[in-house]
Amino acid sequence: MAGVTPPVAGRRSSLTWLVPLFVAVLVVGLWWAANRNGSGATDGDQGARATATARPSPTAYPSVLGTPDSGLDTVAESRLPREARATLELVRAGGPYPYDQDDKTFQNREGILPEQRRGYYREYTVLTPGSDDRGARRIISGSAGDRYWTDDHYDSFRQIKEGQ
């Protein structure tokens, strides 16, 4: 049997642990890619995972201390409808909110607001007189204190200049 090299015992044992290591690295990499800054589900869709995730209060970073400039058109708080100003007060107080859907993650699927990590934006219903449902008006609050107004159900936004 000239020319045939016998198997090396050390090579087989090193391959035995490399395969599971490769699989583990692959699984962790796929999990990380799926859970980083994606457009994922809303709080309601995340089920039990959402309850275990700590998040700052919408008032943790008051917007008067350096609201990030979004580049969007602005609106002075005093120019908002009365109902929107009342919703801002609820947001500042941390609730209670009139709808179960309030204080849930806003995903920014429209891509109009500045891109942020998932969970950065929260949405709040602004009551619409005469409407039989939640209506189209919302305030969106970023965790750094930036706040936005839409009266056309996310087709457009203006950044709120609070205290003005």
XYZ file of C-alpha atoms in Angstrom, residues 51-148:
98
model
C -42.962 42.937 28.200
C -39.405 41.970 29.042
C -37.842 44.879 27.155
C -37.086 47.942 29.247
C -37.640 51.270 27.503
C -37.238 54.830 28.669
C -40.231 56.970 29.469
C -41.228 59.418 26.713
C -40.313 62.159 29.181
C -36.894 60.700 30.049
C -35.259 63.264 27.752
C -37.305 66.475 27.788
C -37.408 67.973 24.315
C -36.437 71.397 25.626
C -32.951 70.018 26.338
C -31.801 69.792 22.748
C -34.426 68.212 20.549
C -32.653 66.587 17.612
C -33.253 68.564 14.424
C -35.093 66.325 11.962
C -34.887 68.625 8.961
C -38.693 68.454 8.664
C -40.989 71.468 8.653
C -41.898 72.571 12.167
C -45.019 73.652 13.984
C -45.154 75.606 17.232
C -46.938 73.773 20.030
C -49.284 76.756 20.414
C -50.405 76.315 16.770
C -51.528 72.708 17.299
C -55.216 71.891 17.796
C -56.393 71.896 21.413
C -56.683 68.080 21.358
C -53.060 67.716 20.227
C -51.854 69.965 23.048
C -53.857 67.813 25.493
C -52.214 64.671 24.081
C -48.766 66.274 24.525
C -49.607 66.861 28.181
C -50.566 63.184 28.558
C -47.290 62.131 26.924
C -45.304 64.388 29.270
C -47.187 62.947 32.257
C -46.681 59.356 31.109
C -50.412 58.680 30.643
C -53.007 57.413 31.130
C -53.865 57.241 27.444
C -57.368 56.962 25.977
C -56.585 54.095 23.563
C -54.878 50.724 24.037
C -52.866 51.413 20.886
C -51.269 54.511 22.464
C -47.674 54.351 23.748
C -46.871 51.543 21.299
C -43.923 51.400 18.925
C -44.245 53.491 15.786
C -42.226 51.745 13.103
C -41.748 54.659 10.679
C -42.544 52.386 7.735
C -43.176 55.462 5.625
C -39.557 56.507 6.167
C -40.471 60.182 6.613
C -39.093 60.599 10.136
C -35.329 60.344 10.709
C -34.167 56.720 10.681
C -33.724 55.348 14.196
C -33.454 51.958 15.868
C -36.623 49.938 16.369
C -38.515 51.069 19.464
C -37.211 54.661 19.322
C -40.576 56.134 18.280
C -43.860 55.796 20.212
C -47.267 56.844 18.885
C -50.208 58.574 20.553
C -53.732 59.201 19.288
C -54.989 62.773 19.102
C -58.745 62.800 19.574
C -60.675 63.956 16.522
C -64.058 65.571 17.309
C -66.870 63.875 15.422
C -64.804 60.805 14.476
C -66.213 57.336 15.213
C -62.726 55.834 15.402
C -59.215 56.961 16.355
C -59.090 59.295 13.391
C -55.976 60.291 11.435
C -54.250 62.583 13.919
C -51.228 61.371 15.891
C -48.277 62.592 17.884
C -45.099 60.562 17.513
C -42.528 60.839 20.288
C -38.859 59.895 19.969
C -36.987 58.671 23.019
C -34.593 61.657 22.773
C -37.524 64.056 23.194
C -38.226 64.787 19.539
C -41.958 64.982 18.846
C -43.876 65.043 15.589
